[in-house]
Amino acid sequence: MSRAGLRQKAKLVLMTQPYSIATVLTQAPPFCSLFNPLPAPRSIVTMTNNTHQSSNTHLEAVFNQKKILRSSIRKALKGMDPSSRSQEDNAIQNIILEAPWFRSSQRLCAYISCSSLREVDTSKVLSEILQNPAKDGHTQTGKRLYVPRVEDQNSYMRMLNITHMDDLISNSMNILEPAPVDGDGNEREDVMQATDPVDLLLLPGLAFDKSGRRLGRGGGYYDAFLKNYLELVKERNWKQPLLVALSYSVQIMDEGVIPVTPNDVPVDALVSPAGVIPITTAAQERCH
Ligand SMILES: Nc1nc2c(c(=O)[nH]1)N(C=O)[C@@H](CNc1ccc(C(=O)N[C@@H](CCC(=O)O)C(=O)O)cc1)CN2
Ligand SMILES: Nc1ncnc2c1ncn2[C@@H]1O[C@H](COP(=O)(O)OP(=O)(O)OP(=O)(O)O)[C@@H](O)[C@H]1O
């Protein structure tokens, strides 16, 4: 299924549910402007304050469901036995390192895993990418790497080019990220300004399902970044990058458990210790 198809499917599913954000968003202009820049349907003009109020309640209900799910996943992650976690970290990273879609990728975005957040480890994948860096921002593996840097609290995150793990410093959230300028005082390349597209994004998250839903940590950083980046890809007629989320077994939910809003960008594939789970047709074509 295409990404647009998935998004449409997610909206349709939500529209059949009473506490549905999609219902709220297609009916209420204040939230349309918050979540979705589409013009409001004409019928909205006649909406009453009551409708607004109940829309607001629905919206709060969905955010509350997300919050409850986040807490339960955080607990499950904390309860994971350290040796199984480390086995799963190795299995997931080995799958990535062997995968043709990873090996053939030339430019990619990846997160710098944070062990206190119990995120799937990316250190092995990153050190493989960054071995023997060259001066032009590429590495001897031929890959160019961009990693997240949070700029402010308004869901704004950039993806900046790095060539060494030493390029990273701890931020206020205790996550490693690059300074905006490198050791020579040059601005790091922002992926939004790059002349070529990334082929692959390796994404973190708290929960995922096999239809591509992803629950993040609640900052909206990735959803906002992905929305902007996918718009840029479309404007430039570039090939869509593959969105691949890394997931421990306990993070994979049954379908229908993860609440979503139209802002949530679905992923193309999951990598769990059991293997790659391709979701969209793009992933089925590339993840074999
Ligand atoms: N490794 C990594 N880097 C990333 C992200 C990420 O999820 N993982 N981000 C993706 O957005 C951005 C940073 N966003 C973050 C959002 C929340 C928390 C965090 O510590 N959350 C706590 C709960 C805090 C609270 O509720 O007050 C947690 O999840 O336990 C960290 C980073 C950019 N860089
Ligand atoms: N495209 C966007 N632009 C601006 N704000 C956004 C966007 N997407 C989400 N947000 C905001 O981010 C906040 C958190 O959203 P949500 O709970 O869906 O995040 P998440 O999926 O858990 O996080 P992330 O995207 O960082 O993984 C919400 O208040 C939402 O309004």
XYZ file of C-alpha atoms and ligand atoms in Angstrom:
353
model
C 0.000 0.000 0.000
C 1.315 3.485 -0.805
C 2.077 5.961 2.013
C -0.799 8.190 0.867
C -3.056 5.125 0.841
C -1.989 4.219 4.352
C -2.679 7.727 5.579
C -6.110 7.644 3.948
C -6.776 4.236 5.502
C -5.783 5.555 8.932
C -8.183 8.478 8.520
C -11.022 6.199 7.401
C -10.473 3.861 10.324
C -10.511 6.795 12.710
C -13.646 8.212 11.131
C -15.554 5.066 12.140
C -14.555 5.434 15.793
C -16.434 7.660 18.241
C -13.291 9.123 19.877
C -11.740 9.828 16.574
C -9.298 12.651 15.928
C -10.006 12.316 12.218
C -13.679 13.133 12.838
C -12.609 16.092 14.892
C -10.145 17.284 12.339
C -12.416 17.043 9.319
C -15.165 18.918 11.134
C -13.583 21.535 13.345
C -11.689 24.494 11.854
C -9.567 25.337 14.923
C -8.022 21.885 14.883
C -7.798 21.813 11.113
C -5.499 24.765 11.312
C -3.508 23.137 14.089
C -3.103 19.744 12.508
C -3.925 19.934 8.855
C -3.577 22.889 6.509
C -6.511 21.733 4.302
C -9.285 24.336 3.869
C -12.278 23.629 6.085
C -15.382 22.109 4.433
C -18.231 24.618 3.883
C -20.525 22.961 6.453
C -18.101 23.998 9.174
C -19.322 27.582 8.928
C -22.497 26.535 10.744
C -20.690 24.778 13.586
C -21.749 25.605 17.126
C -19.649 26.138 20.239
C -20.984 22.819 21.488
C -19.438 21.013 18.542
C -16.152 22.759 19.209
C -16.302 21.739 22.806
C -16.977 18.091 22.062
C -14.258 18.126 19.378
C -11.906 19.428 21.992
C -12.927 16.630 24.333
C -12.307 14.047 21.616
C -8.910 15.529 20.906
C -7.986 15.421 24.573
C -9.220 11.823 24.761
C -6.916 10.728 21.951
C -3.911 12.536 23.428
C -4.761 10.925 26.745
C -4.877 7.472 25.111
C -1.445 8.168 23.635
C -0.142 9.183 27.062
C -1.477 6.007 28.701
C 0.055 3.823 26.001
C 3.411 5.631 26.332
C 3.477 4.916 30.085
C 2.690 1.263 29.615
C 5.389 0.831 26.956
C 7.946 2.679 29.096
C 7.148 0.212 31.895
C 7.495 -2.781 29.576
C 10.838 -1.450 28.331
C 12.090 -0.920 31.886
C 11.015 -4.468 32.716
C 13.048 -5.975 29.876
C 15.828 -8.221 31.030
C 19.142 -6.484 30.125
C 20.554 -9.561 28.416
C 17.489 -9.993 26.175
C 17.624 -6.291 25.419
C 21.200 -6.568 24.369
C 20.414 -9.668 22.267
C 17.572 -7.805 20.574
C 19.855 -4.781 19.988
C 22.364 -7.018 18.254
C 19.748 -8.896 16.234
C 18.109 -5.672 14.997
C 21.430 -4.038 14.085
C 22.723 -7.162 12.331
C 19.544 -7.323 10.267
C 20.040 -3.687 9.241
C 23.740 -4.086 8.458
C 23.024 -7.071 6.194
C 19.973 -5.590 4.479
C 20.296 -4.626 0.797
C 18.220 -1.464 1.405
C 20.762 -0.382 4.028
C 23.848 -1.424 2.092
C 22.702 0.401 -1.014
C 21.690 3.585 0.811
C 23.958 6.545 0.129
C 22.470 9.238 2.296
C 20.596 8.471 5.467
C 19.124 9.930 8.638
C 19.444 7.955 11.850
C 18.896 8.642 15.544
C 21.633 8.481 18.181
C 20.189 5.949 20.598
C 19.849 6.842 24.259
C 20.169 3.865 26.591
C 18.393 5.559 29.511
C 15.336 5.951 27.241
C 15.655 2.205 26.443
C 15.838 2.936 22.716
C 16.936 0.279 20.267
C 20.702 0.682 20.061
C 22.040 2.251 16.870
C 25.723 2.459 17.883
C 26.858 -0.488 15.751
C 25.037 0.803 12.676
C 26.426 4.317 13.229
C 29.993 3.181 13.696
C 29.722 1.074 10.540
C 28.515 4.145 8.623
C 31.132 6.445 10.146
C 34.185 4.261 9.753
C 37.025 5.992 7.917
C 35.367 9.344 7.281
C 36.382 11.344 4.240
C 36.772 15.167 4.219
C 33.729 15.858 2.032
C 31.179 14.702 4.638
C 30.933 11.253 3.094
C 32.525 8.192 4.657
C 34.551 5.394 3.162
C 31.383 3.305 3.170
C 30.143 5.887 0.647
C 27.379 6.981 2.965
C 26.445 10.443 4.193
C 24.837 10.592 7.630
C 22.413 13.133 9.116
C 21.360 13.006 12.781
C 18.758 14.931 14.819
C 19.322 18.206 16.589
C 16.445 19.762 18.543
C 16.386 23.532 17.996
C 13.605 24.606 20.359
C 10.589 23.302 22.193
C 8.184 23.930 19.273
C 8.516 20.470 17.723
C 11.413 21.785 15.644
C 14.210 19.387 14.857
C 16.863 19.520 12.163
C 18.904 16.682 10.717
C 22.580 17.686 10.458
C 25.483 15.976 8.734
C 28.147 14.398 10.948
C 31.273 12.423 10.112
C 32.489 11.376 13.610
C 30.824 10.340 16.849
C 33.072 13.057 18.416
C 30.890 15.597 16.603
C 28.216 14.950 19.232
C 27.531 16.646 22.561
C 24.858 15.943 25.184
C 21.769 18.179 25.041
C 19.381 19.195 27.847
C 17.427 15.941 27.307
C 20.650 13.978 27.765
C 20.651 12.887 24.141
C 23.768 13.244 22.016
C 23.413 15.670 19.137
C 25.685 17.706 16.850
C 26.563 21.348 17.459
C 25.374 23.498 14.528
C 28.978 24.204 13.477
C 31.834 21.738 13.112
C 35.321 21.915 14.646
C 36.507 24.192 11.814
C 33.656 26.629 12.434
C 31.729 25.572 9.315
C 27.937 25.196 9.455
C 26.964 21.559 9.269
C 24.834 20.681 6.286
C 21.124 20.540 7.113
C 19.362 17.760 5.206
C 16.647 20.269 4.224
C 19.330 22.251 2.354
C 21.077 19.267 0.771
C 21.146 19.036 -2.997
C 20.452 15.293 -2.952
C 17.754 13.299 -1.186
C 18.228 10.742 1.583
C 17.293 7.177 0.688
C 16.641 5.920 4.173
C 15.523 7.150 7.608
C 16.007 4.973 10.679
C 13.383 6.093 13.190
C 12.979 5.736 16.951
C 9.660 5.488 18.755
C 7.822 3.975 21.681
C 5.286 1.744 19.924
C 4.584 0.509 16.416
C 2.145 -1.748 14.588
C 2.215 -3.791 11.420
C 0.090 -1.262 9.549
C 2.776 1.408 9.944
C 1.505 3.336 12.941
C 4.194 4.846 15.117
C 3.887 6.372 18.558
C 6.700 8.778 19.404
C 7.712 10.314 22.725
C 5.121 13.057 22.435
C 7.251 15.942 21.221
C 5.961 15.827 17.659
C 9.569 16.383 16.461
C 9.700 13.502 14.020
C 6.187 14.016 12.654
C 6.917 17.689 12.010
C 10.301 16.952 10.445
C 8.933 14.124 8.275
C 6.048 16.269 7.059
C 8.481 19.007 5.942
C 10.973 16.597 4.450
C 8.353 14.636 2.515
C 6.985 17.924 1.152
C 10.480 18.857 -0.039
C 10.876 15.440 -1.680
C 7.585 15.949 -3.502
C 8.467 19.508 -4.632
C 11.785 18.320 -6.040
C 10.360 15.179 -7.651
C 12.834 13.073 -5.692
C 12.343 9.405 -4.909
C 10.586 8.924 -1.580
C 12.950 7.797 1.191
C 12.248 4.572 3.020
C 11.013 5.167 6.589
C 12.161 2.279 8.763
C 11.414 2.120 12.517
C 13.517 0.049 14.918
C 11.483 -1.900 17.457
C 12.019 -4.294 20.336
C 9.478 -7.146 20.357
C 7.512 -5.588 23.256
C 6.999 -2.409 21.251
C 4.980 -4.054 18.494
C 1.282 -3.578 19.205
C -1.796 -5.277 17.782
C -3.512 -3.236 15.111
C -5.956 -0.647 16.451
C -4.115 -0.163 19.751
C -2.059 2.871 18.702
C -4.172 6.028 18.521
C -3.241 8.275 15.603
C -3.964 11.751 14.312
C -3.553 12.881 10.694
C -0.218 14.428 11.745
C 1.272 11.017 12.507
C 3.438 9.945 9.594
C 3.230 6.179 8.958
C 6.397 4.153 8.468
C 7.249 1.912 5.516
C 8.777 -0.943 7.487
C 9.749 -2.148 10.946
C 12.898 -3.949 11.983
C 12.360 -6.168 15.009
C 14.632 -8.969 16.277
C 12.463 -11.377 14.252
C 13.305 -9.606 10.988
C 12.114 -6.897 8.654
C 8.374 -6.264 8.468
C 7.690 -4.499 5.181
C 4.434 -2.523 5.263
C 4.087 -0.348 2.164
C 4.618 -1.403 -1.445
C 7.787 0.740 -1.454
C 9.098 -1.415 1.388
C 7.946 -4.657 -0.224
C 9.889 -3.705 -3.343
C 13.064 -2.740 -1.431
C 13.001 -5.023 1.644
C 13.426 -8.518 0.234
N 17.640 9.273 20.282
C 16.661 10.126 20.036
N 16.941 11.333 19.600
C 15.932 12.211 19.362
C 14.593 11.853 19.569
C 14.320 10.544 20.044
O 13.159 10.123 20.250
N 15.387 9.721 20.256
N 13.610 12.764 19.327
C 12.320 12.446 19.003
O 11.427 13.211 19.174
C 13.977 14.174 19.396
C 14.087 14.570 20.850
N 12.865 14.380 21.508
C 12.712 13.857 22.755
C 11.451 13.837 23.326
C 11.288 13.325 24.615
C 12.374 12.837 25.290
C 12.233 12.282 26.660
O 13.174 12.207 27.413
N 11.066 11.820 27.027
C 10.808 11.160 28.302
C 9.581 11.722 28.972
C 9.685 13.162 29.287
C 8.413 13.706 29.884
O 7.338 13.082 29.783
O 8.478 14.810 30.429
C 10.552 9.689 28.010
O 10.104 9.385 26.906
O 10.746 8.889 28.928
C 13.619 12.847 24.720
C 13.780 13.363 23.450
C 15.275 14.377 18.642
N 16.269 13.459 19.001
N 3.510 18.299 11.630
C 3.437 18.887 12.848
N 3.632 20.223 12.973
C 3.534 20.834 14.167
N 3.247 20.192 15.315
C 3.044 18.878 15.253
C 3.148 18.143 14.022
N 2.922 16.850 14.282
C 2.677 16.777 15.616
N 2.730 17.976 16.197
C 2.495 18.312 17.625
O 3.348 17.540 18.443
C 2.680 17.158 19.628
C 2.872 15.687 19.873
O 2.299 14.958 18.816
P 2.221 13.369 18.904
O 1.676 12.977 20.229
O 1.528 12.849 17.703
O 3.784 13.099 18.837
P 4.602 11.767 18.678
O 4.183 11.042 17.453
O 4.521 11.011 19.941
O 6.053 12.404 18.596
P 7.214 12.373 17.466
O 6.629 12.842 16.182
O 8.232 13.316 17.995
O 7.712 11.027 17.414
C 1.234 17.505 19.467
O 0.961 18.589 20.308
C 1.092 17.907 18.028
O 0.221 18.983 17.919
